[in-house]
XYZ file of C-alpha atoms in Angstrom:
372
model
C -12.166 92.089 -63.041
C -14.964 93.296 -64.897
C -17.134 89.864 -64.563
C -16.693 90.368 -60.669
C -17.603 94.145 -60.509
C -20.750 93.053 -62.689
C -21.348 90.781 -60.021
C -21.141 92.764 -57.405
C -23.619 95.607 -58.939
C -26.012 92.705 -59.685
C -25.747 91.848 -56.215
C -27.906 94.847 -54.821
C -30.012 96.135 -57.950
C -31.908 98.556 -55.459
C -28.155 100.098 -54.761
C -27.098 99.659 -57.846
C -29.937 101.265 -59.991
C -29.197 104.550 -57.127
C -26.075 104.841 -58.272
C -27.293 104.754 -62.012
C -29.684 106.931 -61.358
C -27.657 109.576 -59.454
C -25.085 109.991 -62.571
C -27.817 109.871 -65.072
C -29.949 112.941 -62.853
C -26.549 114.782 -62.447
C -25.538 114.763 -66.246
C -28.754 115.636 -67.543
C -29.385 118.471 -65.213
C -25.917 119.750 -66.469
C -26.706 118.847 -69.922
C -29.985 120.707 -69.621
C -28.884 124.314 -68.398
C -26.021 124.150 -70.752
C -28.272 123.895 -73.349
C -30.493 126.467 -72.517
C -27.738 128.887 -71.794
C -26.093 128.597 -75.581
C -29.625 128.966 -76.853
C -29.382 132.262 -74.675
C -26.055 133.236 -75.799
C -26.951 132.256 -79.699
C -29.904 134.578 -79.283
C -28.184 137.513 -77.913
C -26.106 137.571 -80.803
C -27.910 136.299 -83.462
C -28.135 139.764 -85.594
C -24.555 139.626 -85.755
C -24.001 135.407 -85.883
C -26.087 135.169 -88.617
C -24.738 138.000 -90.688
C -21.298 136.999 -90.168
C -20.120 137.971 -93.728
C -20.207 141.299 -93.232
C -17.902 143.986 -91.180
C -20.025 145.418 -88.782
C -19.891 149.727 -87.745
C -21.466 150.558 -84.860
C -21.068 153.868 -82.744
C -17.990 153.937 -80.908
C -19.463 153.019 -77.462
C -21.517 150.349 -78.586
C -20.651 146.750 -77.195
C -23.963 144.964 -77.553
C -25.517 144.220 -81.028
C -28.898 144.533 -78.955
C -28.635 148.205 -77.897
C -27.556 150.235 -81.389
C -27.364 153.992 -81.061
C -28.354 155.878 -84.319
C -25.904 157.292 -87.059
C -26.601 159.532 -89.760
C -26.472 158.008 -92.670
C -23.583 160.221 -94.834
C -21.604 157.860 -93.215
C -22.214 154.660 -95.791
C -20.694 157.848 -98.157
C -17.759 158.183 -96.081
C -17.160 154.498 -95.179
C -17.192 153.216 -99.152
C -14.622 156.044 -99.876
C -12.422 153.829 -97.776
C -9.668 151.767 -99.988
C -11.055 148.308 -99.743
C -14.591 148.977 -98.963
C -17.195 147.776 -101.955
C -20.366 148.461 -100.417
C -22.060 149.853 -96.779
C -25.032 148.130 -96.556
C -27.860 150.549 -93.728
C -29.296 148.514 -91.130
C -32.226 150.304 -89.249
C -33.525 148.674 -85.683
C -36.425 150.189 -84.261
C -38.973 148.489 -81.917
C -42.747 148.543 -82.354
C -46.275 147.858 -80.858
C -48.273 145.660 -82.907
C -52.120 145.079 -82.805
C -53.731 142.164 -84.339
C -57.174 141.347 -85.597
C -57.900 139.059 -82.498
C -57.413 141.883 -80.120
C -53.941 141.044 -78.754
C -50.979 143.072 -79.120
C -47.378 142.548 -78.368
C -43.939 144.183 -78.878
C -41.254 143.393 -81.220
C -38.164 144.740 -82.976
C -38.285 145.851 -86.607
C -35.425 144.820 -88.406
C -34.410 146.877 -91.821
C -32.645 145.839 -94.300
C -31.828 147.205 -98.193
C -32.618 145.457 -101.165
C -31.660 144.042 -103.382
C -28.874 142.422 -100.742
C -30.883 142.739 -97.299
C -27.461 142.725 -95.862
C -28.758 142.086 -91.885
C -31.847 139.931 -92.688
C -33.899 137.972 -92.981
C -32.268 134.720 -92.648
C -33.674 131.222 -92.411
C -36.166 131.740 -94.914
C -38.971 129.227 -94.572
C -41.663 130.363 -96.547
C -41.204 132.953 -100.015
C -38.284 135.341 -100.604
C -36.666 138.157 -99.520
C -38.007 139.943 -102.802
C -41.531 139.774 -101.287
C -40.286 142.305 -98.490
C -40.648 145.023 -101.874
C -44.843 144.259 -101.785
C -45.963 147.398 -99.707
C -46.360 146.352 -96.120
C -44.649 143.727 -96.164
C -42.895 141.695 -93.584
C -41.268 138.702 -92.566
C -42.310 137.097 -89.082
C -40.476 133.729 -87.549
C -42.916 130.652 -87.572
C -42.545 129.895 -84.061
C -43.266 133.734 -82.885
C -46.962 132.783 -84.148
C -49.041 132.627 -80.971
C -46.935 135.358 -79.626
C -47.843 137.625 -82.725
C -51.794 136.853 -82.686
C -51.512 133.691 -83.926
C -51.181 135.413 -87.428
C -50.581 133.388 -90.509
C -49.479 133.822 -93.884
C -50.738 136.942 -95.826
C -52.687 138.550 -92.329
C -52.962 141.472 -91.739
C -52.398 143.318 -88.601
C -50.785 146.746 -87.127
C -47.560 148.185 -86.421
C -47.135 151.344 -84.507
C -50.818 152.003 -86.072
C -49.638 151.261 -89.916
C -51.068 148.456 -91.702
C -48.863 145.793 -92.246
C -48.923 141.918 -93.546
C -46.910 138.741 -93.405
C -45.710 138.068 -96.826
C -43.019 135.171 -95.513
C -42.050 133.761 -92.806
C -38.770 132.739 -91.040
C -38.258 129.468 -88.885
C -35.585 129.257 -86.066
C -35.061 133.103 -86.017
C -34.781 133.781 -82.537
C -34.115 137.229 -80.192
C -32.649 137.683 -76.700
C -36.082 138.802 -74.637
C -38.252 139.519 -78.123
C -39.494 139.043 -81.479
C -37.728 140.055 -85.312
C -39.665 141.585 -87.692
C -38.204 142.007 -90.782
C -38.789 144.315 -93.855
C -37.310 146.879 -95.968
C -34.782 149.803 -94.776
C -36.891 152.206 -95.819
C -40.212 150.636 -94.059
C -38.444 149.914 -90.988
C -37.635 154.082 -90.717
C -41.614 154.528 -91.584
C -43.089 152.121 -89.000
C -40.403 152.192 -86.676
C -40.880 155.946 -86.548
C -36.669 156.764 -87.335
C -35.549 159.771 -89.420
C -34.847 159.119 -92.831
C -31.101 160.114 -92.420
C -30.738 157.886 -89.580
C -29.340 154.340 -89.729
C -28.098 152.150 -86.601
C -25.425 149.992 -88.570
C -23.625 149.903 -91.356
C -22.400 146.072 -92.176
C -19.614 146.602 -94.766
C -18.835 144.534 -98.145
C -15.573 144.413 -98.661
C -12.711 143.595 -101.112
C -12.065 139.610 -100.556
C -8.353 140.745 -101.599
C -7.776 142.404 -98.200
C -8.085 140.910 -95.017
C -10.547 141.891 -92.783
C -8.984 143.129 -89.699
C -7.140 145.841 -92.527
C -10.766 147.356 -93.339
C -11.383 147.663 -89.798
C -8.107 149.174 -88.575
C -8.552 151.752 -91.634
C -12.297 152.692 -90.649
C -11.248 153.033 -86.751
C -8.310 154.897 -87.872
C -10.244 157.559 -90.403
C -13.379 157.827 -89.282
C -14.386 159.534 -85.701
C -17.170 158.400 -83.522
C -17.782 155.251 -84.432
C -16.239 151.536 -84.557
C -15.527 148.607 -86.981
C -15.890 145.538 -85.609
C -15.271 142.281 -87.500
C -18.337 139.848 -86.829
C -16.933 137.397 -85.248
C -15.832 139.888 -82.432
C -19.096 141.370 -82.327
C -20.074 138.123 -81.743
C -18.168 137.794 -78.785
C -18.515 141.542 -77.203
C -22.158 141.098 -76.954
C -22.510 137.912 -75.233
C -19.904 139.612 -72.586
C -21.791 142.900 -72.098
C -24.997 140.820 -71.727
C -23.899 138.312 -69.298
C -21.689 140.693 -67.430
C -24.725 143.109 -66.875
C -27.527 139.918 -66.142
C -26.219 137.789 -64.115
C -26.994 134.352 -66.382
C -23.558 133.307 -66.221
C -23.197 133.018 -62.379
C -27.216 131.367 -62.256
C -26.609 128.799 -64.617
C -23.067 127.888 -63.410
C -24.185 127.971 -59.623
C -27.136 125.137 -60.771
C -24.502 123.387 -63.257
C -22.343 123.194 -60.196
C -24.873 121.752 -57.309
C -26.075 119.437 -60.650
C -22.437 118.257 -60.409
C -22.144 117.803 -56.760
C -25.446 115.969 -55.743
C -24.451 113.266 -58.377
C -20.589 113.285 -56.736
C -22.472 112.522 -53.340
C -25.479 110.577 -54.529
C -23.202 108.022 -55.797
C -20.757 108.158 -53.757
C -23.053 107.470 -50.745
C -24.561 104.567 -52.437
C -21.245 102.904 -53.492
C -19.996 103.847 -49.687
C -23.593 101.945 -48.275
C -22.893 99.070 -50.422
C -18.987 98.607 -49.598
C -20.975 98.869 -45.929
C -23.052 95.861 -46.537
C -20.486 93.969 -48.612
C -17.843 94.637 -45.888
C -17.300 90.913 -45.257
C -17.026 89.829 -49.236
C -13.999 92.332 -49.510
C -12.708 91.204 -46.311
C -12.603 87.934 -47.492
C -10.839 88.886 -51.239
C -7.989 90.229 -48.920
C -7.982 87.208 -46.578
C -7.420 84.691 -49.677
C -4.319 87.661 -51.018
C -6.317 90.179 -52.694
C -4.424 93.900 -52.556
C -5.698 97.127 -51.890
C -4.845 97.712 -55.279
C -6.872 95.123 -56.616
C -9.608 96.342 -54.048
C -8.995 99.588 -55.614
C -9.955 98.404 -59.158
C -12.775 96.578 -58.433
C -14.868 99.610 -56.548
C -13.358 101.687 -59.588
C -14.578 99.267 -62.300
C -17.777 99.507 -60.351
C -17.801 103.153 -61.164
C -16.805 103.086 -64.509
C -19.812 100.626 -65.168
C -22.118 103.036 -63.522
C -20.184 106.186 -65.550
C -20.727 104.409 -68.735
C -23.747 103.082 -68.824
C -24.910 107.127 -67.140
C -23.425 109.013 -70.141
C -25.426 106.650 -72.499
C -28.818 106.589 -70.469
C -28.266 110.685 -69.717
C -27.116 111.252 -73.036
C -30.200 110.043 -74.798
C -32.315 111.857 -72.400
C -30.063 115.165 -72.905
C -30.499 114.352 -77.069
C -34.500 114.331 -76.507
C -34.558 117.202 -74.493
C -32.819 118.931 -77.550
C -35.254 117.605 -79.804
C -38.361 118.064 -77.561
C -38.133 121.988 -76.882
C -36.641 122.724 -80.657
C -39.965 121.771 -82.156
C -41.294 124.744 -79.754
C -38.734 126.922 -81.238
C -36.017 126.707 -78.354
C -33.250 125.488 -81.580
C -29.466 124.771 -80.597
C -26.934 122.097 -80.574
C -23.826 120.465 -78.525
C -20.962 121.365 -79.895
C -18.346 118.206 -80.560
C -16.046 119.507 -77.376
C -18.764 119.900 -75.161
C -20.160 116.444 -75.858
C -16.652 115.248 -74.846
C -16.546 117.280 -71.771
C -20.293 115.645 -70.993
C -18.402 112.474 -71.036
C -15.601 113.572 -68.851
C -18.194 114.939 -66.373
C -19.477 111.736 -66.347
C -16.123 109.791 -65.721
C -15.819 112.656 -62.947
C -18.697 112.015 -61.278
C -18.985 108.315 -60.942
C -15.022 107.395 -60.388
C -15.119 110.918 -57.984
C -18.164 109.670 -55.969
C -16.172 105.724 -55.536
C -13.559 107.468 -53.334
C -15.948 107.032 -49.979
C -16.209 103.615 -50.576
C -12.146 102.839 -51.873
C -11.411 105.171 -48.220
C -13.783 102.480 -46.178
C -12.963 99.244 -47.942
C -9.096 99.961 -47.944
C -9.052 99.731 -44.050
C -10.591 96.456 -43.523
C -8.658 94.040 -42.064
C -8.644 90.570 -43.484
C -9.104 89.008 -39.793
C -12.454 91.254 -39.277
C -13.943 88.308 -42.054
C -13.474 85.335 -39.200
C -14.775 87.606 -35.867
């Protein structure tokens, strides 16, 4: 069966490299825009992804990691008088205008932390420690954030809301939804960031390994008014749902996943239905000499699965290098094990999905049509 199918694709190249090229087009294009929309979703969440060790307070009305309303900060006093609780770590979020030697400026979000812990950042630490933060004016800037931030480099200088600041380590892979981290002490972050001493936006909560997590939360929700405990993996999940409910992303990316999905169901299915066209009389004959439509069948489906196969391969290394190409430009995520299987099963989809024009065609032929 498969020798003849080969045969058959061999027969027509021009066809046959259509049909390859339609499911390799198709899968990439889907492979492509899923990508970039769990680098979106990884970045909208990455404060809370990336400090998923902690228990996370927020105000009570907050949903989105990315939009933290301000709490006074007796309540880290309140929260570790709470059986279970070991430590409540402030974490301050302010934005800022910076101004750089070169004459550029740019926005980004200050992220602080509190030594010695820096419970909240940073994370991915490329170049020096997280003691350097200490040094006065010190912060930590992502590598790839570079030519947005000046183009400034290790140990430069440059301005923050009008206060002297310099890069005393650097990051690599740290990456926001729609800006830039900054990172730096607590207690600088409230200075540049222009926040109140007594004001905090999070609390991210150490707590007694002993006792599971979702106890700690259920007791700060419980005793404590006005705010919320969220465990971080929840967090997680909250944000990316506010976000994509309130943008849109979800239904733009699925509506191109989706036309990515049909144009390679009809590209190939038009080119296997033109070549069971032109190779009318060759299947005619197979049923004059006893072939079955099953057998028929089988051979335009083997046809497909060739195609399907060799598609995911071909797409699949072009997917992989798409991955690689934009990471080194700081666009960093990967496939997930399931979602490299469903890839595959799109594939299958597509190519054995598209075959059904020509199996519909082929399967009324008439052996006699082969001696007219």
């Amino acid at each position: 069966m498969l020798k003849i199918a080969l045969k058959f694709i061999l027969y027509d190249k021009p066809k046959s490299i259509g049909a390859l090229a339609g499911t390799i087009i198709s899968i990439f294009l889907i492979g492509q825009n899923i990508g970039i929309f769990i680098f979106l979703t990884n970045s909208m969440s990455a404060l809370v992804r990336n400090n998923a060790d902690y228990i996370w307070v927020v105000d009570s009305k907050t949903t989105n990691v990315n939009s933290l309303s301000l709490l006074d900060t007796r309540l880290g006093h309140e929260l570790e008088s709470i059986k279970g609780v070991k430590k409540a770590y402030p974490l301050v979020v302010a934005g800022g205008s910076a101004r750089f030697p070169n004459g550029k400026s740019a926005a980004l979000t200050l992220i602080g932390s509190q030594a010695p812990a820096f419970a909240g950042g940073p994370w991915n630490v490329f170049i020096g420690q997280k003691g350097l933060l200490l040094q006065e004016g010190a912060i930590f800037t992502d590598f790839f954030d570079s030519k947005t931030l000046g183009d400034v480099a290790l140990g430069d200088y440059f301005e923050i809301n009008g206060k002297k600041v310099f890069v005393a380590g650097q990051t690599r892979g740290v990456r926001s939804f729609g800006g830039v981290y900054a990172f730096t002490t607590v207690e600088r972050a409230r200075y540049l960031g222009k926040v109140s001493p007594y004001k905090a936006n999070a609390f991210l909560i150490e707590w007694n390994p002993s006792i599971q997590p979702d106890e700690i939360t259920a007791r700060i929700n419980s005793g404590i008014a006005g705010v919320r405990a969220w465990e971080s993996k929840e967090f997680t999940y909250q944000t990316i749902l506010t976000v994509v409910k309130s943008s849109g992303i979800a239904i733009s990316f699925g509506t191109i996943i989706l036309f990515a999905l049909i144009a390679g169901l009809v590209i190939i299915g038009l080119t296997l239905y033109s070549a069971a066209i032109d190779r009318i009389r060759d299947y005619g004959t197979l049923k004059a000499i006893g072939a079955t439509n099953r057998y028929i069948r089988r051979l335009i489906l083997t046809q497909a699965l060739v195609f399907g196969l060799a598609g995911f391969v071909i797409g699949y290394l072009f997917i992989q290098g798409f991955r690689v190409g934009i990471a080194n430009a700081g666009t960093i995520f990967s496939y997930p094990w399931w979602l490299q299987i469903i890839f595959f099963v799109l594939t299958l989809l597509i190519s054995l999905g598209g075959s059904l024009f020509a199996i519909r065609r082929v399967a009324s032929v008439e052996p006699a049509q082969v001696f007219r």
